[in-house]
Short mmCIF file of C-alpha atoms and ligand atoms in Angstrom, two decimals:
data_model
loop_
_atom_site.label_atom_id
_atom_site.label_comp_id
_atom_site.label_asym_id
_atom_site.label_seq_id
_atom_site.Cartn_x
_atom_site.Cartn_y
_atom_site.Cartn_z
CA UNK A 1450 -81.89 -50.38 42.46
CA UNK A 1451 -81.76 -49.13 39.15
CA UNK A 1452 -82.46 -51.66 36.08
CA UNK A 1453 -81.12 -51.84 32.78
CA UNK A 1454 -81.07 -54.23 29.18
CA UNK A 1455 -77.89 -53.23 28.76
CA UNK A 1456 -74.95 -51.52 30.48
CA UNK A 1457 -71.83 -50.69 28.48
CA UNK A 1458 -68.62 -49.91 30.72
CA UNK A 1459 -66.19 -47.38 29.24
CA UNK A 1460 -67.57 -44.51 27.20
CA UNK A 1461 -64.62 -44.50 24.66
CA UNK A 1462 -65.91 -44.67 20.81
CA UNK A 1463 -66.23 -48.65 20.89
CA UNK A 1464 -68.63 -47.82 23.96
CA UNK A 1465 -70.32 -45.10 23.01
CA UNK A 1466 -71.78 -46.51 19.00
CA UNK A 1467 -72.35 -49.91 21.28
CA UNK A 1468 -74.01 -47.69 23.62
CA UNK A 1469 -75.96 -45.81 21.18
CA UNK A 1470 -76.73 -48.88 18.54
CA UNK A 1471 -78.04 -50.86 21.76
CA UNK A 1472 -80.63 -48.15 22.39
CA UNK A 1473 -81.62 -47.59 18.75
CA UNK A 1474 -82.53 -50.85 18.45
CA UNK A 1475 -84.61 -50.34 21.84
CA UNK A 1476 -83.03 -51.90 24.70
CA UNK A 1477 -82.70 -49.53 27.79
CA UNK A 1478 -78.77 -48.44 28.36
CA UNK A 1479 -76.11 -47.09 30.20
CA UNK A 1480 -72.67 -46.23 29.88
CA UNK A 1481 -70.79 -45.93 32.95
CA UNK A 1482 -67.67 -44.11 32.20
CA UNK A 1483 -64.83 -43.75 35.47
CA UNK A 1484 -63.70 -40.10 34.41
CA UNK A 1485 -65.65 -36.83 35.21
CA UNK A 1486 -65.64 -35.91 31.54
CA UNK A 1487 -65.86 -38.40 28.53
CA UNK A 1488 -62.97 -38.23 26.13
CA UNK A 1489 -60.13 -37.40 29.15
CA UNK A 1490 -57.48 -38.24 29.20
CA UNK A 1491 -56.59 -38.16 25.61
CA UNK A 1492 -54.72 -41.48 25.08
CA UNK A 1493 -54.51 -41.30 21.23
CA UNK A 1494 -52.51 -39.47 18.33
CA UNK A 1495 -55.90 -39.23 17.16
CA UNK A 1496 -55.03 -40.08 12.74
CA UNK A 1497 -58.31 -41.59 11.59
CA UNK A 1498 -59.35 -41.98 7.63
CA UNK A 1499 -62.05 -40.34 6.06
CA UNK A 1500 -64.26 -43.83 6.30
CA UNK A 1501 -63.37 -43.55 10.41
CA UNK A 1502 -65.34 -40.48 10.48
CA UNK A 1503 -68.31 -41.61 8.19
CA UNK A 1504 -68.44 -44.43 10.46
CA UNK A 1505 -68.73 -42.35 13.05
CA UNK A 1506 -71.94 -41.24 11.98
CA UNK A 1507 -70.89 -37.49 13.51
CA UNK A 1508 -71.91 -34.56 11.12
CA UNK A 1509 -70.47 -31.57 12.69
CA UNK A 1510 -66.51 -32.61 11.72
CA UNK A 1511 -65.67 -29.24 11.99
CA UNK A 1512 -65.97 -29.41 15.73
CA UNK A 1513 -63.07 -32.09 15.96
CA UNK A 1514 -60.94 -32.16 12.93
CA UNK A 1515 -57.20 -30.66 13.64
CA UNK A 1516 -56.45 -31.32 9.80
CA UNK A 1517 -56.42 -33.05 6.68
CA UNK A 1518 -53.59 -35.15 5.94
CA UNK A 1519 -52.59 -35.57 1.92
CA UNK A 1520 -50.27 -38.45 2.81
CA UNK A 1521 -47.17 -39.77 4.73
CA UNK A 1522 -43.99 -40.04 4.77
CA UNK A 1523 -42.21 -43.29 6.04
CA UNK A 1524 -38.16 -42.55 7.34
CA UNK A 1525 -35.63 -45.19 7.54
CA UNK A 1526 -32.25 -44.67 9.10
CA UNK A 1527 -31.02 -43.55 5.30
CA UNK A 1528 -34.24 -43.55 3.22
CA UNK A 1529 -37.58 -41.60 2.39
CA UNK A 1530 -40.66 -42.99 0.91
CA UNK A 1531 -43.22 -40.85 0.07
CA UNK A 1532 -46.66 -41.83 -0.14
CA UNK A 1533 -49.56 -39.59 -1.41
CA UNK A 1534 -52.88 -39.72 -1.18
CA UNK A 1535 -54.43 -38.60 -4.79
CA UNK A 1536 -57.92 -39.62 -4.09
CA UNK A 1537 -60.02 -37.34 -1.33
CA UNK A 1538 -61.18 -40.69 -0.44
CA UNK A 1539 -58.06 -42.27 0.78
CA UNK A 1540 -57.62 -38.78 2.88
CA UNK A 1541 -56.48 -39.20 6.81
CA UNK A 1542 -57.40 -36.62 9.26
CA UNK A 1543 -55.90 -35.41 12.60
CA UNK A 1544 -58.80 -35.39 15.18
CA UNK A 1545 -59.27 -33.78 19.07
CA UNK A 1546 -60.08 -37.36 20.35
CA UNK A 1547 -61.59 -35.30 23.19
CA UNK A 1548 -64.48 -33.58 21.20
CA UNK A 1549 -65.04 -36.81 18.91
CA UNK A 1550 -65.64 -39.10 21.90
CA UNK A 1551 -68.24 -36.30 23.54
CA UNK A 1552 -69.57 -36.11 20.20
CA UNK A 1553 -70.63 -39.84 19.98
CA UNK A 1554 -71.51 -40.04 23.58
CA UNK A 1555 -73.78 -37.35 22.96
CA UNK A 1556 -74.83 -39.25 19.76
CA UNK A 1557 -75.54 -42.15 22.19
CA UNK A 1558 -77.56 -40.02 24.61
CA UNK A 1559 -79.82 -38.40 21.71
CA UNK A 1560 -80.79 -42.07 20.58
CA UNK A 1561 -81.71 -43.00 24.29
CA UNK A 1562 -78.71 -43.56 26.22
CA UNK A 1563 -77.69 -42.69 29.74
CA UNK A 1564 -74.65 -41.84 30.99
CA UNK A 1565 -73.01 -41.60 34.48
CA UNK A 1566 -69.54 -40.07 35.04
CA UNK A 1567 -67.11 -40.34 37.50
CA UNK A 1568 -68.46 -43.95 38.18
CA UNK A 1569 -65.75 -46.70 37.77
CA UNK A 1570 -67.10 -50.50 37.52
CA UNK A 1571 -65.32 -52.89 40.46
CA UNK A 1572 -67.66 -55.45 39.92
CA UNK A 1573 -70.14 -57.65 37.35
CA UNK A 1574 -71.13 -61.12 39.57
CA UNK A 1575 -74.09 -63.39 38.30
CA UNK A 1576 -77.34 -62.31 40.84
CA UNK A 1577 -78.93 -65.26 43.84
CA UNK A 1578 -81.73 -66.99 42.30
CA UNK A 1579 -84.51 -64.93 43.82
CA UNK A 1580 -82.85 -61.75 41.43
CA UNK A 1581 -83.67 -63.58 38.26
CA UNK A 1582 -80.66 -63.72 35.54
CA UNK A 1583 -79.34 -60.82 35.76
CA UNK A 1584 -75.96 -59.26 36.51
CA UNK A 1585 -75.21 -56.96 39.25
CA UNK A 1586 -72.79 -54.07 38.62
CA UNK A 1587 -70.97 -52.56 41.66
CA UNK A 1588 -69.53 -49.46 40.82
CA UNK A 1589 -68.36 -46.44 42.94
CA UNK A 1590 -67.59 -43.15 42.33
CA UNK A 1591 -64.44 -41.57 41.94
CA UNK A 1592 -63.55 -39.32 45.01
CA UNK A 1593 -60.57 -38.04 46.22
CA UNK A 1594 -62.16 -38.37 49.86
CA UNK A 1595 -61.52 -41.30 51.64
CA UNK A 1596 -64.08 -41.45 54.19
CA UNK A 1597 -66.59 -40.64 50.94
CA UNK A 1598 -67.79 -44.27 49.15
CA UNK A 1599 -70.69 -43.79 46.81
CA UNK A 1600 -70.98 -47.35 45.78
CA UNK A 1601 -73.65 -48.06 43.24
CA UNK A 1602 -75.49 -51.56 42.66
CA UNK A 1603 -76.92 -51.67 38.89
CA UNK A 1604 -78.64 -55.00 37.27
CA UNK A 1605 -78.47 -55.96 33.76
CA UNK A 1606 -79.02 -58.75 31.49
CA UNK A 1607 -75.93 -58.35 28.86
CA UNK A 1608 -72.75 -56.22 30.11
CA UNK A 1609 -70.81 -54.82 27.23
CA UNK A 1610 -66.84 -54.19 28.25
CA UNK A 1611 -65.55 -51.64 26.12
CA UNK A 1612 -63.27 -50.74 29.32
CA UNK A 1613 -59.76 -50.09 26.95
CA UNK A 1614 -57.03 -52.63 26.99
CA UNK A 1615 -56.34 -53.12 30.41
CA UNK A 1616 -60.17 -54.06 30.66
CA UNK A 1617 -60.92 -55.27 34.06
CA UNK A 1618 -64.82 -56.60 32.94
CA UNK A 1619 -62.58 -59.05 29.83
CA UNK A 1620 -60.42 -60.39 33.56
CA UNK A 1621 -63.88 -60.65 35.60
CA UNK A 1622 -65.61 -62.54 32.76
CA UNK A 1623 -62.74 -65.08 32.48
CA UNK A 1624 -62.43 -64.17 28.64
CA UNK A 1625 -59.16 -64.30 27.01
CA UNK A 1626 -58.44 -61.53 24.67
CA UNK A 1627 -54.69 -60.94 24.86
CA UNK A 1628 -51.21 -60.05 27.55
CA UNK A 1629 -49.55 -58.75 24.90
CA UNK A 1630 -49.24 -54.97 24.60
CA UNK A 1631 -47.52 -51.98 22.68
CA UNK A 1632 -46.22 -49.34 25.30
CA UNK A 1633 -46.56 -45.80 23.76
CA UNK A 1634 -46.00 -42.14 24.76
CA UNK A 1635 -46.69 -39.19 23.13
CA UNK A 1636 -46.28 -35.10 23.72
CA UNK A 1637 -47.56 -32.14 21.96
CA UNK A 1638 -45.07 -29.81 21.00
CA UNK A 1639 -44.04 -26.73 18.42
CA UNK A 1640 -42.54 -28.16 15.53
CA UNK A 1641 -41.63 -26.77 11.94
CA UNK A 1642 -44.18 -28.48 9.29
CA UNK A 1643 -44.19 -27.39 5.59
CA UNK A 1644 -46.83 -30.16 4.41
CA UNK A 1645 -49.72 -31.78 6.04
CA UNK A 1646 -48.50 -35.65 6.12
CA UNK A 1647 -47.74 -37.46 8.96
CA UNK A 1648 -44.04 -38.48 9.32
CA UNK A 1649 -43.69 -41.93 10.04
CA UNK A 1650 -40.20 -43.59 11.45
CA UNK A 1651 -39.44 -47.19 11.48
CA UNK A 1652 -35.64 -48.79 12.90
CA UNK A 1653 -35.19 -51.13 15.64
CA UNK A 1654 -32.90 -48.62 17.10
CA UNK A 1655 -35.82 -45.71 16.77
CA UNK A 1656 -38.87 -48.01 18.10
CA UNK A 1657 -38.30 -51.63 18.42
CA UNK A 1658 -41.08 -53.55 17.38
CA UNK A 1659 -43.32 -50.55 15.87
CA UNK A 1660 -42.65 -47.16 14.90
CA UNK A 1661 -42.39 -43.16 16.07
CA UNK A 1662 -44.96 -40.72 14.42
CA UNK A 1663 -44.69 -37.13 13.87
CA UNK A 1664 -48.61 -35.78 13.10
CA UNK A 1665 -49.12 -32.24 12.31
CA UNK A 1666 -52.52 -30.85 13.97
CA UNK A 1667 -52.09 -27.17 13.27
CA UNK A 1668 -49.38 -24.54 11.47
CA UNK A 1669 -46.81 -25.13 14.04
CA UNK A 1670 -48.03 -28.07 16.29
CA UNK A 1671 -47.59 -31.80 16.07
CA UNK A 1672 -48.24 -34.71 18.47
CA UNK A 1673 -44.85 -36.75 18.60
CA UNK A 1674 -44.82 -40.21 20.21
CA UNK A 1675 -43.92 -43.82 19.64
CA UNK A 1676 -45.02 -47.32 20.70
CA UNK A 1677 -42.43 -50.35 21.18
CA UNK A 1678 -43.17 -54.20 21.18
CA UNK A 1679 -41.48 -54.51 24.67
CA UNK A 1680 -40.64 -58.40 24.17
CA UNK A 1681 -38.48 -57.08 21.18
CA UNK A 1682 -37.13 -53.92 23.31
CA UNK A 1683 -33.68 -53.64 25.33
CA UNK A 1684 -36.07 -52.28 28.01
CA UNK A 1685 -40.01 -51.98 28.72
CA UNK A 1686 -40.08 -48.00 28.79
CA UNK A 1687 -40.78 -46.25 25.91
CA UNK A 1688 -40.21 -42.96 26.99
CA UNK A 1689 -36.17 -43.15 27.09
CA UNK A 1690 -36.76 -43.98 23.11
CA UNK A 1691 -39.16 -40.77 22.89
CA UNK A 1692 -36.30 -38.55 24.45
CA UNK A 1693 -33.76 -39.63 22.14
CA UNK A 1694 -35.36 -38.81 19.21
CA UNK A 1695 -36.37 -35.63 20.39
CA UNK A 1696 -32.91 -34.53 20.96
CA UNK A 1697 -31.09 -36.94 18.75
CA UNK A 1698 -32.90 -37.58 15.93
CA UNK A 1699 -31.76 -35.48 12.21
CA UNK A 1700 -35.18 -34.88 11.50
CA UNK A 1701 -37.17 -34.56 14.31
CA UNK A 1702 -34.51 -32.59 16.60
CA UNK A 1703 -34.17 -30.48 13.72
CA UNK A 1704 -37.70 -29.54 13.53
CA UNK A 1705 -38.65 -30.02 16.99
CA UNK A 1706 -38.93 -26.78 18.92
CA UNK A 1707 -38.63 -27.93 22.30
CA UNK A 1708 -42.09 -26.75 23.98
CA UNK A 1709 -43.88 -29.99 25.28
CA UNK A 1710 -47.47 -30.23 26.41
CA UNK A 1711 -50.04 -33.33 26.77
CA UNK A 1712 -47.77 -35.69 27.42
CA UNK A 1713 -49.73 -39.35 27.28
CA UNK A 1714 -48.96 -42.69 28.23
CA UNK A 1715 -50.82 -45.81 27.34
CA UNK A 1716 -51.08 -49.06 26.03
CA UNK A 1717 -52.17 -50.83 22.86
CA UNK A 1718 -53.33 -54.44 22.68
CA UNK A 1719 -51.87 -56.88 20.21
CA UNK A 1720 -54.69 -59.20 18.98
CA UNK A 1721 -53.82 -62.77 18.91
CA UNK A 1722 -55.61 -65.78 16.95
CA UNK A 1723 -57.78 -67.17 19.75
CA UNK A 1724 -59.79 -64.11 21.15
CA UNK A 1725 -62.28 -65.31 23.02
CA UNK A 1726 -65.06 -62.23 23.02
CA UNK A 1727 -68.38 -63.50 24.59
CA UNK A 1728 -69.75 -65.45 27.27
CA UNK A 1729 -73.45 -66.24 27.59
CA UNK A 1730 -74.60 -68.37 30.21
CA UNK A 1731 -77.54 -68.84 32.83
CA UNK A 1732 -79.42 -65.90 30.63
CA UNK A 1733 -77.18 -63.02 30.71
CA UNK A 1734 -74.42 -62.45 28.69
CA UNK A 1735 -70.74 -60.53 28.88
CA UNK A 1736 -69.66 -59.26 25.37
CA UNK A 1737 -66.02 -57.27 24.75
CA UNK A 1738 -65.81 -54.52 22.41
CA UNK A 1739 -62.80 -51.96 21.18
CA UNK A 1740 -59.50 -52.56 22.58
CA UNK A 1741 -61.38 -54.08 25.61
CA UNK A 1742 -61.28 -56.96 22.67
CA UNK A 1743 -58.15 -56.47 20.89
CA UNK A 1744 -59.77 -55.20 18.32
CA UNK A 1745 -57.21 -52.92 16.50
CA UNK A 1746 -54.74 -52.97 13.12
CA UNK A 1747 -51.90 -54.62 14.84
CA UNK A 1748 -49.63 -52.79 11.71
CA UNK A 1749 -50.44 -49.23 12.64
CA UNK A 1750 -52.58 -49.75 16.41
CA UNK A 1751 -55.45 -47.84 15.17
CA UNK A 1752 -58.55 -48.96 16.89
CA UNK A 1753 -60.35 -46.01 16.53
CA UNK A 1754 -62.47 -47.31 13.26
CA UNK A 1755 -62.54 -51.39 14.16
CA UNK A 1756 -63.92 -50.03 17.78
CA UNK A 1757 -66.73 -47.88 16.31
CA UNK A 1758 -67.59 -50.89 13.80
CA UNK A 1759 -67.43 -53.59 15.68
CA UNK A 1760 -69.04 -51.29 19.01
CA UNK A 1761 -72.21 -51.14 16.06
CA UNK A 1762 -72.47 -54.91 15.94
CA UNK A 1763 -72.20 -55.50 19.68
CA UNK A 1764 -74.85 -53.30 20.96
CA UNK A 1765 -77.28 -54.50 18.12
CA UNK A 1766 -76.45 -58.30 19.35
CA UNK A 1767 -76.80 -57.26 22.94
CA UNK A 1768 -80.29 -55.67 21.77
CA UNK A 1769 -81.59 -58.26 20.02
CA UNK A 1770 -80.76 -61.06 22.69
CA UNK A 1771 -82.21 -58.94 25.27
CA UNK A 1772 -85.51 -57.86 23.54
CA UNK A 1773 -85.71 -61.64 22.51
CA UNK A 1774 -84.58 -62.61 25.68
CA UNK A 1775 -82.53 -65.08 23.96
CA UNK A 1776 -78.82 -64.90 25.05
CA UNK A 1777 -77.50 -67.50 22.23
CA UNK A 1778 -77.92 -64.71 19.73
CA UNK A 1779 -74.78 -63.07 21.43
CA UNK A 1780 -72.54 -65.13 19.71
CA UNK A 1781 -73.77 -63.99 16.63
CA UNK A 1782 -71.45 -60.40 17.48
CA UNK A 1783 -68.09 -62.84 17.67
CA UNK A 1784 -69.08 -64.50 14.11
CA UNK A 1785 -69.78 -60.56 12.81
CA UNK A 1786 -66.55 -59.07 14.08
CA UNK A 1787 -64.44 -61.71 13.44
CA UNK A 1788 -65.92 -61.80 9.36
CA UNK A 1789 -65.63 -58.20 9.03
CA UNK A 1790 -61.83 -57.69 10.36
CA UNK A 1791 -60.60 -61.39 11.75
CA UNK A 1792 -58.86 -61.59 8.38
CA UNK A 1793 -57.40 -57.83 8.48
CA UNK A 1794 -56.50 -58.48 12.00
CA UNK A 1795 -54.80 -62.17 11.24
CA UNK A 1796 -52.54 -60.58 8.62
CA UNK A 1797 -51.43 -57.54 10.01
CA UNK A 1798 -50.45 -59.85 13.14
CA UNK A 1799 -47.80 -61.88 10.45
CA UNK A 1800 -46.92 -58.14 9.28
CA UNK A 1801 -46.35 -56.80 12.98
CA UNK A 1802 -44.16 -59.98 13.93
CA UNK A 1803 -42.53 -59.93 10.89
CA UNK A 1804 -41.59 -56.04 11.47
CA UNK A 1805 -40.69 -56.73 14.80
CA UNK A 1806 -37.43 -59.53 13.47
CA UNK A 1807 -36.24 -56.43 11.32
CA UNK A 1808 -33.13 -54.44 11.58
CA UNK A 1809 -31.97 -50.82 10.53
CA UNK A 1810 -30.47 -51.52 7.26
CA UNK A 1811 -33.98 -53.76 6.33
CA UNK A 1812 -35.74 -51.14 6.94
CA UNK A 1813 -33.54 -49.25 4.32
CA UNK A 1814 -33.91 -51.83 1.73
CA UNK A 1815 -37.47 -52.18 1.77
CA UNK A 1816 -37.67 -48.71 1.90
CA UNK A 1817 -35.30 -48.14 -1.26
CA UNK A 1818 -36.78 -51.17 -2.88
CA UNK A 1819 -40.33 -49.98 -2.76
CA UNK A 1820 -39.06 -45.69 -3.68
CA UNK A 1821 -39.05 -47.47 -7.11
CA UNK A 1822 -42.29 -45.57 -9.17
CA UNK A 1823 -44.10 -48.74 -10.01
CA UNK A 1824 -44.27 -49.77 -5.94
CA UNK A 1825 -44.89 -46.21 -5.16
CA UNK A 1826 -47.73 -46.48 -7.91
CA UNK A 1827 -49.34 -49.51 -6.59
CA UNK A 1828 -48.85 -48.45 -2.52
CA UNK A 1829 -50.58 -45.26 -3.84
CA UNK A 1830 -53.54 -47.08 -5.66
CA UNK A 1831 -54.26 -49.86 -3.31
CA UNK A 1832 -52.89 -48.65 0.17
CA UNK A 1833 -55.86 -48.15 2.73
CA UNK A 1834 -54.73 -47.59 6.26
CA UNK A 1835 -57.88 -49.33 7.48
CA UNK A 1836 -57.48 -52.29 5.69
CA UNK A 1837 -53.41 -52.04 5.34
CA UNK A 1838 -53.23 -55.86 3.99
CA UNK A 1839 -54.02 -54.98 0.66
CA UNK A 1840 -51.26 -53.00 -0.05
CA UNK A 1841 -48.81 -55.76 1.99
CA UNK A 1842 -50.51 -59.01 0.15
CA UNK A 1843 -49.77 -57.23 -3.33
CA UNK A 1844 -46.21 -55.91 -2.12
CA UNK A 1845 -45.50 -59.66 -1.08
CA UNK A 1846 -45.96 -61.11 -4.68
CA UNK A 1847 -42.89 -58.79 -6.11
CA UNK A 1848 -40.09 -61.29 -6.34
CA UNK A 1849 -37.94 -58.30 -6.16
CA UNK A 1850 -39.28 -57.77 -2.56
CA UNK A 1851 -39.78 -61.63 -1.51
CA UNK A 1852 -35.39 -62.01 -2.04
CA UNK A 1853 -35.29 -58.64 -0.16
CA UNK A 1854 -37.54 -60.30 2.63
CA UNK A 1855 -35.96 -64.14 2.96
CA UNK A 1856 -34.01 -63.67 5.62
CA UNK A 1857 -35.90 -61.89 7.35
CA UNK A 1858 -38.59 -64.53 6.97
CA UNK A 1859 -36.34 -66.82 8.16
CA UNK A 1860 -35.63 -64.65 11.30
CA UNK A 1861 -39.38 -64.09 11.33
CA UNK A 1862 -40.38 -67.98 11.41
CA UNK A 1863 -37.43 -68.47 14.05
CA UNK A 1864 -38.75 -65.89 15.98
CA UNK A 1865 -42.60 -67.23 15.77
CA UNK A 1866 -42.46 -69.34 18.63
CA UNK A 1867 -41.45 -66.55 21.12
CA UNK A 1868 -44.05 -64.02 20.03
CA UNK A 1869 -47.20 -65.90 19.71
C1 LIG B 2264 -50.36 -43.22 22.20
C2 LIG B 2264 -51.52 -43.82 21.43
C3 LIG B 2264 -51.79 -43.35 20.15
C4 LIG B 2264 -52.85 -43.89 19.42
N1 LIG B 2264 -53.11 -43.37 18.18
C5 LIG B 2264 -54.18 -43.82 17.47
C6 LIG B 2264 -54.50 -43.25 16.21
O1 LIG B 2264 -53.83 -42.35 15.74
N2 LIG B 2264 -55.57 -43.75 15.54
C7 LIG B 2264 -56.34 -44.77 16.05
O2 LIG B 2264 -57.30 -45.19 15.40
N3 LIG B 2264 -56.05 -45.32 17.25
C8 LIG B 2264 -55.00 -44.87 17.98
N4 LIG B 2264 -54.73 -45.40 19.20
C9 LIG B 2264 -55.60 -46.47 19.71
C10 LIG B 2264 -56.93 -45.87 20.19
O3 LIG B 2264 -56.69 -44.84 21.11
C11 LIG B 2264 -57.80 -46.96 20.81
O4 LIG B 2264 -57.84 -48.06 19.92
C12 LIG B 2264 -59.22 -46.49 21.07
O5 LIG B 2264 -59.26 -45.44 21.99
C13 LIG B 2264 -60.05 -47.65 21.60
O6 LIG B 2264 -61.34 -47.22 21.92
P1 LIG B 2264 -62.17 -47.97 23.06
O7 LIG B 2264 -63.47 -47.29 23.12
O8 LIG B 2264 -62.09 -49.42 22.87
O9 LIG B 2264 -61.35 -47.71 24.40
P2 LIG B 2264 -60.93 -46.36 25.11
O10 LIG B 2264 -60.95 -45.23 24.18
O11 LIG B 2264 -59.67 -46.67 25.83
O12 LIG B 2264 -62.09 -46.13 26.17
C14 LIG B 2264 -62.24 -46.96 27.29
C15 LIG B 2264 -62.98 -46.16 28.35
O13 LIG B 2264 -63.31 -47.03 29.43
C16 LIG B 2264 -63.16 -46.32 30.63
N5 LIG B 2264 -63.00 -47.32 31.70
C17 LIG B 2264 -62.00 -48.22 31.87
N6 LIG B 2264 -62.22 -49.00 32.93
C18 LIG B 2264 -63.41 -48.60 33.47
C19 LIG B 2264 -64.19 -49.03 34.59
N7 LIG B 2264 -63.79 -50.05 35.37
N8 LIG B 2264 -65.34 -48.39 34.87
C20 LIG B 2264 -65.77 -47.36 34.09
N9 LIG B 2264 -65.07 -46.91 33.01
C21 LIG B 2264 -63.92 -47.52 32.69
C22 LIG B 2264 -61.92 -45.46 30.39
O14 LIG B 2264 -61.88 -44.37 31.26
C23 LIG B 2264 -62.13 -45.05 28.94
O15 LIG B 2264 -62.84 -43.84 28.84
C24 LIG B 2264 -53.66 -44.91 19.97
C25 LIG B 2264 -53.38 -45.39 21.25
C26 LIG B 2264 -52.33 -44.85 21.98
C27 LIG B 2264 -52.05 -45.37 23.37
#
C-alpha cells in the first residue's frame, strides 16, 4: 500500500500550488485528480488579473493567455458604465483554464509531486489502531467497464480537499463550508468585438442574483454565460436565462453570431460567515482548500486567485504539521486564510446580498449615478477585481449614492434573514 505525508484530492489550481507548496516544503505528495487529463472539463470563463497570474508562479503566459483585457463595461437595462484600466497593473486577462491548470500541475510535479489521473476519491476513514494515525484513501478509477474496479487504498497523515464546490472530502470530514450555490452556464461562440473589455450585464430580469458576462478571447470569439442566485430566481436553471439573452438581448443578440461550442455547466459556492475549514484529531488532519472551502469573491465568483493563495498556505501548514508531526499547527492555515481574505470575503457577501434585493431600474440608477466623472475617476483609481471592496467601501461613503441605496438597504436588511 502506497504511503504518503500528504494527499491533495482535486488537481484544480487550489490543488495543484497546495500540492506543489506541500512538497517544496518536503513532505511526500499526491494529487489524485478523477479526470484522465487535468484542467477538463473547463468549468470557468477563465478572467483572472495580472496579480492571479504572478501568483501563479507560471512563467510561460504565453502558453495560456487568450488576451489582455483594458477594462469593462457594466450594462444596465438603459445604462453604460465604462470602466478602464489605465495602469498595466490593474490589467485582466482571458486565460485557457485548460493549459493554466496543466501548467501548475506540472509546476507541482517539478517540485516533487505525484499525480494519478483518472482516480476519483470515494473514501478518507481514520485507520484501526494497529495502522498508526493515518488516513486511508479509497479511490477507484474511472472506467466505463462495469465488471472493471481498480480500487486503490492510499494512507496519509493530512488530506487536503481541494475537490471543487460540490466537495465530497468537506461532506466526509463533517466540515461545514456552505449549501449555498451560484448556478452558471456558459458557451463559446462567434461574436462581433471592437475592444478587448469584458461586457458585464447586471438586471434581475437578465441574471437574478448575479450577472451575464460577455469575455472576448480572440478577434471574433467570446465565452458568454451567466450565474443566478437561485433562492432569488423564478426558477433554479440558468440556462433558460442564457437563451434569452442570446436571442433577446439588444446587445448581445446583436453581436452574437449564433455558432456555439464548449458549452459548461457548474456551480459556484457562496461563502458564508462560519466556514469551518479544518479538522485535526487523533494525529491526522483534513484541511479544505479553493472552492472545496468557499473560498471565492462572492461579488464577481472568481476563485481562481483566493484558490492559488490560500492552496500556498494549506500545503505549507499540511507540511509543517506533518514534518513536525504536530497536527495542531493545521489550524494555523484557517487563521492565515481567513486574515488574508475573511475580510474581502465578509464584505463582498453584504455586496452580493445586497445585489441580489435589487431591481432593473436600481441597477440604472447606480449605474447613471456612478457614469458621473468623479465616480468613474475613483472606480478607475481604486477598483481591484481581486479585492473589489475597496472600490464598494469608498462608493458607500457618497451621500449621493447612500439616498440612491436606502431602500434598497431596507429591502436588503428585510431580506437578510432569508439569505444567510
Ligand atoms: C461558469 C463559471 C465561470 C467562472 N469564471 C471564473 C473566472 O472568470 N475567474 C475566476 O477566477 N473564477 C471563475 N470561476 C470559478 C473558478 O472556476 C473556481 O473558483 C476554481 O476553478 C476553483 O479552483 P479549485 O482548484 O478550488 O477547484 P476546481 O478547479 O473545481 O478543481 C477541483 C478538481 O477536483 C476534482 N475532483 C472533484 N472530486 C474529486 C474526487 N472525489 N476525486 C478526485 N478528484 C476530484 C475535479 O475533477 C477538479 O479537477 C468560474 C466558475 C464557473 C462555474
Amino acid at each position: 500500500m502506497r504511503e504518503y505525508d500528504i494527499v491533495v484530492v482535486g488537481g484544480g489550481p487550489a490543488g495543484c500550488m497546495a500540492a506543489k507548496y506541500a512538497a517544496k516544503a518536503g513532505a511526500s505528495t499526491l494529487i489524485i485528480e478523477e479526470h484522465s487529463a487535468i484542467g477538463e472539463p473547463v468549468q470557468c470563463a477563465g478572467l483572472i488579473s495580472k496579480r492571479a497570474i504572478e501568483e501563479s508562479e507560471l512563467k510561460n503566459i504565453g502558453s495560456f493567455v487568450n488576451c489582455e483585457l483594458k477594462g469593462a463595461i457594466v450594462h444596465s437595462q438603459s445604462h453604460e458604465l465604462r470602466i478602464e484600466s489605465l495602469s498595466p497593473d490593474k490589467r485582466a486577462f482571458a486565460i485557457r483554464r485548460d493549459i493554466f491548470d496543466k501548467d501548475l500541475a506540472k509546476a507541482a510535479m517539478d517540485e516533487g509531486a505525484e499525480l494519478i489521473l483518472n482516480s476519483k476519491v470515494k473514501h478518507v476513514k481514520k485507520g484501526g489502531k494497529r495502522e498508526g494515525a493515518k488516513l486511508t484513501i479509497l479511490s477507484a478509477a474511472n472506467t466505463t467497464n462495469a465488471d472493471v474496479k481498480e480500487e486503490n487504498e492510499i494512507k496519509a497523515n493530512v488530506v487536503i480537499g481541494a475537490d471543487g464546490w460540490r466537495s465530497g472530502i468537506a461532506r466526509m470530514a463533517g466540515l461545514t463550508v456552505t449549501k449555498n450555490f451560484l448556478n452558471c452556464v456558459q458557451i463559446e461562440g462567434q461574436y462581433e468585438i471592437h475592444e478587448p473589455v469584458a461586457d458585464i450585464f447586471v438586471g434581475k430580469t437578465i441574471a437574478p442574483g448575479f450577472f451575464a458576462w460577455v469575455i472576448p478571447i480572440g478577434e471574433t470569439t467570446a465565452r458568454i454565460g451567466l450565474c443566478i442566485d437561485k433562492r432569488f430566481s423564478p426558477h433554479p436553471n440558468p440556462l433558460p436565462f442564457l437563451k434569452r439573452i442570446l436571442s433577446g438581448h439588444p446587445v448581445i443578440a446583436k453581436k452574437y453570431k449564433g455558432t456555439q461550442s464548449k458549452f459548461t455547466a457548474g456551480g459556484i459556492p457562496i461563502p458564508t460567515e462560519r466556514q469551518k475549514t479544518v479538522k485535526a484529531e487523533d494525529g491526522t488532519g483534513i484541511l479544505l482548500v479553493g472552492d472545496a472551502a468557499a473560498q471565492v469573491k462572492p461579488i464577481t465568483g472568481g476563485g481562481v486567485y483566493y484558490g492559488m493563495k490560500c492552496g500556498k498556505i494549506a500545503g505549507e501548514a499540511a507540511a509543517r504539521a506533518c514534518l513536525e508531526k504536530n497536527m495542531e499547527l493545521l489550524n494555523g492555515y484557517e487563521k492565515r486564510w481567513q486574515e488574508e481574505i475573511g475580510a474581502e470575503i465578509a464584505f463582498g457577501l453584504k455586496i452580493h446580498r445586497l445585489r441580489c434585493v435589487l431591481g432593473d431600474k436600481d441597477f440604472d440608477r447606480i449605474c447613471q449615478a456612478l457614469s458621473k466623472y468623479d465616480m468613474i475617476q475613483r472606480i478607475t483609481n481604486r477598483g481591484d477585481m481581486d479585492y473589489p471592496s475597496f472600490v464598494f467601501r469608498e462608493l458607500l461613503k457618497n451621500p449621493g449614492i447612500i439616498m440612491l441605496m436606502a431602500k434598497s438597504i431596507i429591502k436588503y436588511l428585510y431580506a437578510k434573514r432569508k439569505i444567510r
